GROMACS .gro file of C-alpha atoms in nm:
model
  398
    1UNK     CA    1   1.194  -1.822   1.417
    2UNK     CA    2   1.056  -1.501   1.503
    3UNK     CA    3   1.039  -1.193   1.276
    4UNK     CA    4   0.932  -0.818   1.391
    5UNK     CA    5   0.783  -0.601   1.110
    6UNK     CA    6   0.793  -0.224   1.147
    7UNK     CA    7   0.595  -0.003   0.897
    8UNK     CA    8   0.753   0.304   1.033
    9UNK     CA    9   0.544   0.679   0.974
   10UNK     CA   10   0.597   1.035   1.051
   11UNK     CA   11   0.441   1.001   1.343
   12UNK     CA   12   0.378   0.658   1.414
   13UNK     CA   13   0.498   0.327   1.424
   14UNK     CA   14   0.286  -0.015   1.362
   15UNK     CA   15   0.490  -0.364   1.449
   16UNK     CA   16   0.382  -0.707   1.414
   17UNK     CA   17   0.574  -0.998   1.527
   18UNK     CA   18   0.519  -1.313   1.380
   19UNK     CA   19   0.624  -1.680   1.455
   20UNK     CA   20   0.747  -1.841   1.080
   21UNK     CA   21   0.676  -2.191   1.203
   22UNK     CA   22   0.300  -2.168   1.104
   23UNK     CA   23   0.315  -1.740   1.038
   24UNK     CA   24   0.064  -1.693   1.304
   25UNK     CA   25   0.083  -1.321   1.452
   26UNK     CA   26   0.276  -1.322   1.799
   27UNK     CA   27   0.144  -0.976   1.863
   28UNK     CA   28   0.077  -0.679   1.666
   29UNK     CA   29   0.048  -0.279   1.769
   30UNK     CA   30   0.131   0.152   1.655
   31UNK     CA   31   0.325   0.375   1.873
   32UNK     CA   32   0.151   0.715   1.736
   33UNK     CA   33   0.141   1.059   1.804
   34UNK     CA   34   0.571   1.059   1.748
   35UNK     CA   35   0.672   1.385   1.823
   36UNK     CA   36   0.370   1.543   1.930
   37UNK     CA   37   0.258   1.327   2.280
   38UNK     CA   38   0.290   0.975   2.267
   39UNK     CA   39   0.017   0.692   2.278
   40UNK     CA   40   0.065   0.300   2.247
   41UNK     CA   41  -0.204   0.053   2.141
   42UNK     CA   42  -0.104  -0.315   2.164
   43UNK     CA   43  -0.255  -0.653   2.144
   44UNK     CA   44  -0.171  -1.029   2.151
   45UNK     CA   45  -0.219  -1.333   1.996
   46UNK     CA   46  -0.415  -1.472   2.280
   47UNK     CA   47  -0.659  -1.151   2.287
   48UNK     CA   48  -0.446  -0.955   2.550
   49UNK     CA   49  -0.468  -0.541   2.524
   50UNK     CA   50  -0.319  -0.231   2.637
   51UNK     CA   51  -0.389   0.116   2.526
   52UNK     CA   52  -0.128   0.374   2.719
   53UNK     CA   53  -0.038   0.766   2.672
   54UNK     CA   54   0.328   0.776   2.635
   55UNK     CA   55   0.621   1.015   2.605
   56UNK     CA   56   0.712   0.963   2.221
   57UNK     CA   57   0.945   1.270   2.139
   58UNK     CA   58   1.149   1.031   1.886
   59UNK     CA   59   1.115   0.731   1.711
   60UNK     CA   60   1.368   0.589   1.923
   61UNK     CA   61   1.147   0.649   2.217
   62UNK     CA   62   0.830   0.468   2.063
   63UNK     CA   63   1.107   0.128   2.007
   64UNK     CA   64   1.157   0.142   2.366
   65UNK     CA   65   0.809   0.087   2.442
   66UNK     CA   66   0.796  -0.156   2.186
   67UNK     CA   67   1.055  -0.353   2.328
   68UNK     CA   68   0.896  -0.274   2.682
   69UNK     CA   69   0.517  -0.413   2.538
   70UNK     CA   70   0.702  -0.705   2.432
   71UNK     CA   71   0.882  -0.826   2.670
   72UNK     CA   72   0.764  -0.729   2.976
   73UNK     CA   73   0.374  -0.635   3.168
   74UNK     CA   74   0.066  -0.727   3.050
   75UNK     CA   75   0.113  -0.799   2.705
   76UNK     CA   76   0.494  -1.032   2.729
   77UNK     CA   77   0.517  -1.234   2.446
   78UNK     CA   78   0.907  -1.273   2.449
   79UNK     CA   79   1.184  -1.259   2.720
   80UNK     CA   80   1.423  -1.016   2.561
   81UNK     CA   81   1.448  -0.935   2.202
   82UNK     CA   82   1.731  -1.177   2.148
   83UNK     CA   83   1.466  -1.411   2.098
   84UNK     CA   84   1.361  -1.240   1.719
   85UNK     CA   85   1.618  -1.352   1.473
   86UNK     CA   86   1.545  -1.035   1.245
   87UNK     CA   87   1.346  -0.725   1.160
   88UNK     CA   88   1.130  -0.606   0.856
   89UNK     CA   89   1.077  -0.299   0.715
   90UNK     CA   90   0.832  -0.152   0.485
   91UNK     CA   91   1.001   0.113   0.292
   92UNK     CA   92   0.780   0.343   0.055
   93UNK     CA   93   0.998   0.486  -0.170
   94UNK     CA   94   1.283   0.282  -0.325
   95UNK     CA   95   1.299   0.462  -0.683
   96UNK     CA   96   1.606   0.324  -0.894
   97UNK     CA   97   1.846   0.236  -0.608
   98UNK     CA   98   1.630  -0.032  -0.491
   99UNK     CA   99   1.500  -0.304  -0.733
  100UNK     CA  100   1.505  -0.630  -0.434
  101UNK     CA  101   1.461  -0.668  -0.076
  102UNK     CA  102   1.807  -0.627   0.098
  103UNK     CA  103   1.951  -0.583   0.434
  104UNK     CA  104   2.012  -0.270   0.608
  105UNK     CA  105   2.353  -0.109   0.650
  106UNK     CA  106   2.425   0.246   0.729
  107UNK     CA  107   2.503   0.327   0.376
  108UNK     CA  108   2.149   0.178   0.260
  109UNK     CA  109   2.011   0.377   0.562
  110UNK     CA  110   2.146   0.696   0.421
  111UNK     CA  111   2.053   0.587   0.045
  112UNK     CA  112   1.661   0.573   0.171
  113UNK     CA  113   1.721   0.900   0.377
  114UNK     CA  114   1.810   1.083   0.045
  115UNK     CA  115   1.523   0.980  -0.161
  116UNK     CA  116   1.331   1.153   0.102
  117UNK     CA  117   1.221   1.453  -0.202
  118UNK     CA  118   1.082   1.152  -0.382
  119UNK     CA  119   0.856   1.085  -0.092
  120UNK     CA  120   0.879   1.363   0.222
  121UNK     CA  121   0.600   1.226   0.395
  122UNK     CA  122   0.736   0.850   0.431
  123UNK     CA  123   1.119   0.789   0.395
  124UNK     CA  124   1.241   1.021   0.596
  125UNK     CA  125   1.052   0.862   0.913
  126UNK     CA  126   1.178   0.517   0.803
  127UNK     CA  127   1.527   0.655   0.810
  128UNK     CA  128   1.489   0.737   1.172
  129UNK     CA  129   1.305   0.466   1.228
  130UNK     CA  130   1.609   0.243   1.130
  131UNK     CA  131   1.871   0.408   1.333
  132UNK     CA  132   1.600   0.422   1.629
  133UNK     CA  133   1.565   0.044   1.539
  134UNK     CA  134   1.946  -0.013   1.538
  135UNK     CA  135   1.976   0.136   1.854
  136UNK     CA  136   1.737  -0.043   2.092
  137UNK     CA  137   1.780  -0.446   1.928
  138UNK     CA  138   2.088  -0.662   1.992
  139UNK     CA  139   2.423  -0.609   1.808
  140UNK     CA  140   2.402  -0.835   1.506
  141UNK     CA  141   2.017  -0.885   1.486
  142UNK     CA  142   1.960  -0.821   1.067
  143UNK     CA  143   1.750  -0.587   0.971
  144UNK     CA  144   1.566  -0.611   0.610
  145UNK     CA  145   1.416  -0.371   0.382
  146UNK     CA  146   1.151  -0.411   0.150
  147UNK     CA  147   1.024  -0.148  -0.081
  148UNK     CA  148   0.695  -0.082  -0.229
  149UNK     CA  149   0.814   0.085  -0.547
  150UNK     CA  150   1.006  -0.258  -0.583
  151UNK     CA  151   0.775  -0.492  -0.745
  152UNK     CA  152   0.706  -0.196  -1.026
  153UNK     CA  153   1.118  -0.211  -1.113
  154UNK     CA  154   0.967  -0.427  -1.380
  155UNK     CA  155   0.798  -0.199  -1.580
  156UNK     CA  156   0.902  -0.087  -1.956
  157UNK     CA  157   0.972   0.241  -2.013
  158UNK     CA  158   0.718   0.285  -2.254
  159UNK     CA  159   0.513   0.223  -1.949
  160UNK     CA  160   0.700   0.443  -1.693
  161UNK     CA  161   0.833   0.752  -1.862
  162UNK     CA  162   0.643   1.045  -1.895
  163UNK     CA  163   0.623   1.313  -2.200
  164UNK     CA  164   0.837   1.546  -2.031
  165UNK     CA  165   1.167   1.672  -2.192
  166UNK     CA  166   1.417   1.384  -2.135
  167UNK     CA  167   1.649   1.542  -1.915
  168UNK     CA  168   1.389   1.562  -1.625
  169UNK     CA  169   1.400   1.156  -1.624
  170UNK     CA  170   1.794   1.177  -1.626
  171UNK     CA  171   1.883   1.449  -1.399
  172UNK     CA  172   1.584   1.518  -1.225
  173UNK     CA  173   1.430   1.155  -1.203
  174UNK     CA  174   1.093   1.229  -1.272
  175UNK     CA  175   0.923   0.904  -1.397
  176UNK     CA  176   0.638   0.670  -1.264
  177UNK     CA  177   0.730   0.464  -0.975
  178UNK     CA  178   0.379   0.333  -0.809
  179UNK     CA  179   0.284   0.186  -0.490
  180UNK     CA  180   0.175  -0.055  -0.274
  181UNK     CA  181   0.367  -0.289  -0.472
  182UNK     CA  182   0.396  -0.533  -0.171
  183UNK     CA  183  -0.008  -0.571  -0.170
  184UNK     CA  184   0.001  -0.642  -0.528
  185UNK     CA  185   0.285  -0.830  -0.472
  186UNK     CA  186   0.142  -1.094  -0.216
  187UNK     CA  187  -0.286  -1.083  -0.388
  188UNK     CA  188  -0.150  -1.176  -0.714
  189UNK     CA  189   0.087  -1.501  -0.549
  190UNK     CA  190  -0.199  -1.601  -0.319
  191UNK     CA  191  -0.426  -1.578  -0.690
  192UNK     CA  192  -0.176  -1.814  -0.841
  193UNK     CA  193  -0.194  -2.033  -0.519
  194UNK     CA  194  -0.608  -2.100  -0.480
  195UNK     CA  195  -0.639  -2.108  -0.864
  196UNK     CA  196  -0.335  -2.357  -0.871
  197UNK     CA  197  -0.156  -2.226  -1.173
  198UNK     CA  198   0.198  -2.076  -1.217
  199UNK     CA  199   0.190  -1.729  -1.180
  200UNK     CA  200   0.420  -1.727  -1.497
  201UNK     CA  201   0.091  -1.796  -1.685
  202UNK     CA  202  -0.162  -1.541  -1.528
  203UNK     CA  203  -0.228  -1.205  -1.672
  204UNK     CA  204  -0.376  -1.054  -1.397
  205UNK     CA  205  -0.516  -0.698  -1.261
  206UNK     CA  206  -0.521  -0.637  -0.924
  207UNK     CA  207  -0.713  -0.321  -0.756
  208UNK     CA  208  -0.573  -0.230  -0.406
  209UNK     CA  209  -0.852   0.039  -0.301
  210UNK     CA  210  -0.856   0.182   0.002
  211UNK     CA  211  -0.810   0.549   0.128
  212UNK     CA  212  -0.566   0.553  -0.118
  213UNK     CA  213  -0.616   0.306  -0.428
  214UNK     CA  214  -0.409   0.203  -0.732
  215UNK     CA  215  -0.454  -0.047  -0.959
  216UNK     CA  216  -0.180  -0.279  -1.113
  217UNK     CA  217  -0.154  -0.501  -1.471
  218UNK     CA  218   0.095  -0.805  -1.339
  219UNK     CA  219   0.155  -1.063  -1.621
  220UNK     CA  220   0.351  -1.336  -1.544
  221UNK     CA  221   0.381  -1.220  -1.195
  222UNK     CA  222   0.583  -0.912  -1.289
  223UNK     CA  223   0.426  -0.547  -1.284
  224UNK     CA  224   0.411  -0.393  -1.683
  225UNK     CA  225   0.193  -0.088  -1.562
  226UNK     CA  226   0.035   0.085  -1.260
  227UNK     CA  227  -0.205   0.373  -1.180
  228UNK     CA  228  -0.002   0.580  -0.917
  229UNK     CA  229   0.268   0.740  -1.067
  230UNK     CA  230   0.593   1.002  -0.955
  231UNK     CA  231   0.379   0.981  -0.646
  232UNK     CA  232   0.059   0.835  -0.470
  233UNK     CA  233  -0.119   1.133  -0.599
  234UNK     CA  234  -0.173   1.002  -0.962
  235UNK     CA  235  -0.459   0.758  -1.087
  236UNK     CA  236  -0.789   0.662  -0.904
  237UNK     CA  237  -0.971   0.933  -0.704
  238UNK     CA  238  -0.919   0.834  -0.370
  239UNK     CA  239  -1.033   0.970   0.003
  240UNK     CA  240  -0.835   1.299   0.014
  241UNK     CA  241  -0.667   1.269  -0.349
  242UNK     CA  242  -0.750   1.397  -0.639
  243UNK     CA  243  -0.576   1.137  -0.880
  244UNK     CA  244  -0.496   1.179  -1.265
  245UNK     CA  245  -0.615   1.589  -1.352
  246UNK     CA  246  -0.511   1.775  -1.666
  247UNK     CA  247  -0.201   1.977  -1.528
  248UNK     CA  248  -0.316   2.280  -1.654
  249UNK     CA  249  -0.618   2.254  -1.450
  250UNK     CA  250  -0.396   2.241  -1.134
  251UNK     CA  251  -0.234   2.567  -1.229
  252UNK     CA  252  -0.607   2.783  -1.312
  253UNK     CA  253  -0.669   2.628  -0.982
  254UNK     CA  254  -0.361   2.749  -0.825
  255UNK     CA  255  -0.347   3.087  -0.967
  256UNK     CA  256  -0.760   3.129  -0.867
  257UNK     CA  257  -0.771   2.987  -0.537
  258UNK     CA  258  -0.414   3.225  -0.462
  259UNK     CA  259  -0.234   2.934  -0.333
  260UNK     CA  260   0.129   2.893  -0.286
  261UNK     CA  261   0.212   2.501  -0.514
  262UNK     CA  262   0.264   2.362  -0.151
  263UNK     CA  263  -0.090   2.475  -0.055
  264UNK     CA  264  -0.197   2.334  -0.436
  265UNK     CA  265  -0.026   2.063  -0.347
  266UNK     CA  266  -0.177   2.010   0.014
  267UNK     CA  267  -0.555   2.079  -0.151
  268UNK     CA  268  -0.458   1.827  -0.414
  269UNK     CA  269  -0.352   1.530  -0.136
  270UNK     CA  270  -0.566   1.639   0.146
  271UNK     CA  271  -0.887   1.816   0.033
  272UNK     CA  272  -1.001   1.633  -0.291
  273UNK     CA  273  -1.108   1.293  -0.379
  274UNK     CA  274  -1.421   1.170  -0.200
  275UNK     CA  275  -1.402   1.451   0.053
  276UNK     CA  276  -1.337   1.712  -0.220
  277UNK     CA  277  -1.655   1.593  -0.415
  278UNK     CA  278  -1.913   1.517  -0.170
  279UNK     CA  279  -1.861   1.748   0.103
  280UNK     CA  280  -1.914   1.423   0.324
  281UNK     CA  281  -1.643   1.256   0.423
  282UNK     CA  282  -1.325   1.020   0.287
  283UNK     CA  283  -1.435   0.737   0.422
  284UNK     CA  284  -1.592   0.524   0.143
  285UNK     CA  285  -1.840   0.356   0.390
  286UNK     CA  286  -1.994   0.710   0.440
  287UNK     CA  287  -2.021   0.733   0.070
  288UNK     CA  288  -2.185   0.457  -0.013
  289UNK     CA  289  -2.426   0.514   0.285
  290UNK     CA  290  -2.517   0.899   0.191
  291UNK     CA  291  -2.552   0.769  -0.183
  292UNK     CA  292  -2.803   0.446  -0.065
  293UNK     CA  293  -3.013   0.765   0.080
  294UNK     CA  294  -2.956   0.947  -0.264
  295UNK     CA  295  -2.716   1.223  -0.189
  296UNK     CA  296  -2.606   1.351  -0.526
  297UNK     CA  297  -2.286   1.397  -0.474
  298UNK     CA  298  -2.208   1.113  -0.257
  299UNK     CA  299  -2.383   0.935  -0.645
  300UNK     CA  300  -2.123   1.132  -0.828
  301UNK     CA  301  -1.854   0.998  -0.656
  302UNK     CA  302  -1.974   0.635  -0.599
  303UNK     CA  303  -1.985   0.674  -1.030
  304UNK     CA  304  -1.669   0.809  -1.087
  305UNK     CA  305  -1.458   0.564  -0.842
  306UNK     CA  306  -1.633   0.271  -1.020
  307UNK     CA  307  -1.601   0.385  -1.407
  308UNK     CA  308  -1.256   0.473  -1.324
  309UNK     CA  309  -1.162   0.159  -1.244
  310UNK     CA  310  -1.358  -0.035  -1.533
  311UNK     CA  311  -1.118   0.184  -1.732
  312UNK     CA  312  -0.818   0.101  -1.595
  313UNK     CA  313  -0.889  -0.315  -1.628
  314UNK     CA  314  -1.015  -0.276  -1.965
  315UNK     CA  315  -0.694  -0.049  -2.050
  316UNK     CA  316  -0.444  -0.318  -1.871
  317UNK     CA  317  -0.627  -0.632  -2.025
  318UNK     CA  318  -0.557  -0.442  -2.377
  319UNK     CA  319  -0.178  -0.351  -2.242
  320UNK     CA  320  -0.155  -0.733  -2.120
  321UNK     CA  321  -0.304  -0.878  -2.478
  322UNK     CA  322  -0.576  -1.072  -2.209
  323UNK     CA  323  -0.700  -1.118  -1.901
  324UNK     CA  324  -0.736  -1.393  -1.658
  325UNK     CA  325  -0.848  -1.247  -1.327
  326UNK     CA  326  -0.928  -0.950  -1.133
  327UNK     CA  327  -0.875  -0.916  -0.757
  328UNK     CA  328  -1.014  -0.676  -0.520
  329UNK     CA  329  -0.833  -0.643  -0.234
  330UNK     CA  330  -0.749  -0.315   0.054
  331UNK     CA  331  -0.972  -0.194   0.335
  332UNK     CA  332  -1.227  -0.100   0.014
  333UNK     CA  333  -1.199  -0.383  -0.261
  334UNK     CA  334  -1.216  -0.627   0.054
  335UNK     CA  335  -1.550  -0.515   0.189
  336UNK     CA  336  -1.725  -0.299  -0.062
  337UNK     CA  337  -1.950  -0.560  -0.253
  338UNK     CA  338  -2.138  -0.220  -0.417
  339UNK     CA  339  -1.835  -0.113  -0.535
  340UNK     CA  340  -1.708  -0.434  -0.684
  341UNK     CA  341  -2.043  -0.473  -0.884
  342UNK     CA  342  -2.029  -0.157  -1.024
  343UNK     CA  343  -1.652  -0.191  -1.154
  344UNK     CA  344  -1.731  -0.486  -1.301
  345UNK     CA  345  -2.076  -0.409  -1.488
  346UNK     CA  346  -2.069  -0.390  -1.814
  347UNK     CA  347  -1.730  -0.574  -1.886
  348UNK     CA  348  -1.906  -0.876  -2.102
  349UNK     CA  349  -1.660  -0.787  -2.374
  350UNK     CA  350  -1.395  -0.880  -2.125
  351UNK     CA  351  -1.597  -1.211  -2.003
  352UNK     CA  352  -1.620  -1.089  -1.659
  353UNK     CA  353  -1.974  -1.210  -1.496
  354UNK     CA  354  -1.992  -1.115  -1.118
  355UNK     CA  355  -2.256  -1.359  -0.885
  356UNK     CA  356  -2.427  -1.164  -0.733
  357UNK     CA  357  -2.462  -1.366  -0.428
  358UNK     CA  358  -2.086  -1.423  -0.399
  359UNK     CA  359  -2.011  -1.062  -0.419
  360UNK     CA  360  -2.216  -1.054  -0.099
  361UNK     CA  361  -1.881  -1.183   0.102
  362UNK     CA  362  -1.641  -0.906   0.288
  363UNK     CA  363  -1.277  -0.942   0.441
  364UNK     CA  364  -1.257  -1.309   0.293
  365UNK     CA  365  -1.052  -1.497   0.010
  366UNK     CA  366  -1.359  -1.582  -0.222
  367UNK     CA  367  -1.376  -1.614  -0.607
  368UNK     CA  368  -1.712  -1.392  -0.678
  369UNK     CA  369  -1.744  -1.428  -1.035
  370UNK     CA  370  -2.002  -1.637  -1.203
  371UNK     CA  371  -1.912  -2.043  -1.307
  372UNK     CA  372  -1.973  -1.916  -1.641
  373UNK     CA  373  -1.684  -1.603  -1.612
  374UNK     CA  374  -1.449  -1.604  -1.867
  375UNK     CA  375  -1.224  -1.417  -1.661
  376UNK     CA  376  -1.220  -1.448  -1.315
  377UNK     CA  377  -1.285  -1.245  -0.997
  378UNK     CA  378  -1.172  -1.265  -0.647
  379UNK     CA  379  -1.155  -1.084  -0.319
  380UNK     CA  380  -0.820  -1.174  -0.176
  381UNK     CA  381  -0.729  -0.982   0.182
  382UNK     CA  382  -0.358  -0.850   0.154
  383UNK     CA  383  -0.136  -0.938   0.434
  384UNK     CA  384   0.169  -0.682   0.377
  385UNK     CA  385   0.326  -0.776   0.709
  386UNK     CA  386   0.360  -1.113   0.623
  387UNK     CA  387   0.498  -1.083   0.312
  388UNK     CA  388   0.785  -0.891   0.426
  389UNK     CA  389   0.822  -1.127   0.706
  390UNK     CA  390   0.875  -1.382   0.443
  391UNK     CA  391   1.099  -1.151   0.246
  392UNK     CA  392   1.262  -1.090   0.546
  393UNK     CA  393   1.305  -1.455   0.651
  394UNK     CA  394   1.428  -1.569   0.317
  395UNK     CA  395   1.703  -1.338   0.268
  396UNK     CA  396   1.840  -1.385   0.633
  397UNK     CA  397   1.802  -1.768   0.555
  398UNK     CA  398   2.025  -1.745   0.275
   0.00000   0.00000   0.00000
């Protein structure tokens, strides 16, 4: 069984196809530039690769190559598409329509479109990209959806609501959603898996950190509390993101600077966090480097990332009543080994002891805490795609 998984952006569109016999990847690629140019980059199991300028002026466009890179040239994998029994989506923004993976209809298409003021830069572009989808595969091939803000249905509401009068959570729906549920979703089951205990029985915190970061407290395999909130703004600093800042201090800024609240808004998302603070970069890689040569500021922000997330594991092992592991896990917890020691410094009164040595790994599943750890530590790669391919293949299977 074959299953295609679309992550679908404003302007681009990444695919994977997988085979479910052993979940190997079939081939994988992004159809980018949607609406501006075009450009395809695709690649194969078997090491086969094609980079091509396109014409992309739709989604529905950028499927037609997709189907074209598939089945036909230099990188066929398939004969037609008849040959995939069903196709994923990731879907950002699910709020309290969608709790659980389901399959698409128009009605659910529509639902998703109209959460697009929840999340303008994502679910609007997986709308069209699921009536683009609809329109280039075979009648009757399912498509699935599976939503990020899913896995975080589980919170409480002392957890999720915020201090606001009430009626903004009623009519206006204003509460804490988070993100990348379906990373946290898939570390925290592959935790359970190599440390060969129920998830039922793991209190566990799990730090997704990449360009954008959040950090989740999963006990018993459900999510109680997460750093992003109404939107991926909130928690960590991050690249281009400011995370968690006193809203008053967003209105001096606002009223100082002159700017309109969507140019507030676009300083907050696209001019702060590591590139706001150093005057470097976002890339974390160029932090760390800049801060090894003792740039100040690139220091500052190596500092604040790290204490920032001591604080949130310390503040979820005291929401969870204990702690059993961390995982590190995204483009940064993955391959950062400075940035892993310096979250977990100073966390004896938690038991957490990283080896130094260990820590030394990147891109790898590894436990990197000491024998001695109390609670433990791994670097666990997340593997979105495949998760909703599983989703995907489960619910079709039914």
């Amino acid at each position: 069984m074959k299953i295609l998984v679309v992550n679908a952006g404003s302007s681009s569109l990444k695919y994977q196809l997988l085979d479910m016999k052993d979940e190997s990847v079939i081939a994988k690629g992004n159809c980018d530039r949607i609406g501006i140019d075009g450009h395809v980059s695709a690649k194969t199991g078997d090491g086969r690769h094609i980079e091509e300028d396109c014409s992309f002026p739709t989604h529905t466009e950028a499927f037609e190559k997709l189907v074209e890179v598939l089945t036909s040239g230099e990188t066929k994998v398939i004969d037609s598409m008849s040959e995939i029994s069903a196709v994923g989506h990731r879907i950002v923004q699910g709020a309290e329509i969608f709790k659980e993976t389901c399959l698409v209809t128009d009605e659910v298409i529509d639902q998703i479109d109209s959460l697009a003021e929840l999340a303008p830069v994502h679910n609007h572009p997986h709308a069209l990209a699921l009536r683009a989808c609809k329109a280039v595969i075979p009648a009757g091939t399912p498509q699935v959806v599976v939503f990020d803000t899913a896995f975080h249905s589980t919170m409480p509401r002392k957890a999720y609501l915020y201090g606001l009068p009430y009626e903004c959570y009623t009519d206006l729906h204003v509460r804490k959603y988070g993100f990348h549920g379906t990373s946290h979703r898939f570390v925290s089951g592959e935790l359970a898996r190599v440390m060969g205990k129920p998830i039922e029985e793991l209190k566990i915190v799990s730090c997704h950190l990449g360009n954008g970061s959040s950090i989740t407290a999963i006990n018993g395999g459900k999510s109680v509390d997460t750093s992003m909130g109404f939107t991926p703004l909130d928690g960590l600093v991050m690249g281009t993101r400011c995370g968690s800042v006193d809203p008053s201090a967003v209105d001096y800024v606002e009223k100082k600077m002159g700017f309109t609240p969507d140019q507030m808004t676009e300083y907050m998302n696209k001019k702060s966090g590591f590139l706001g603070l150093s005057g470097i970069g976002s890339d974390n890689r160029d932090i760390q480097a800049a801060a090894s040569e003792g740039n100040e500021r690139a220091l500052i922000v190596s500092e604040i990332f790290a204490y920032q997330i001591k604080k949130f594991i310390g503040s979820y092992a005291a929401a969870m009543n204990g702690l059993d592991a961390v995982i590190f896990t995204g483009g940064i917890g993955e391959n950062a080994p400075e940035v892993r020691a310096a979250a977990c410094s100073n966390l004896d009164i938690l038991g957490i002891h990283i080896d130094a040595e260990k820590n030394l790994c990147r891109g790898i599943l590894k436990e990197i805490s000491t024998d001695d750890s109390k609670t433990k530590v791994y670097v666990i790669p997340t593997n979105e795609e495949l998760l909703i391919a599983r989703d995907t293949l489960a619910l079709i299977s039914k």
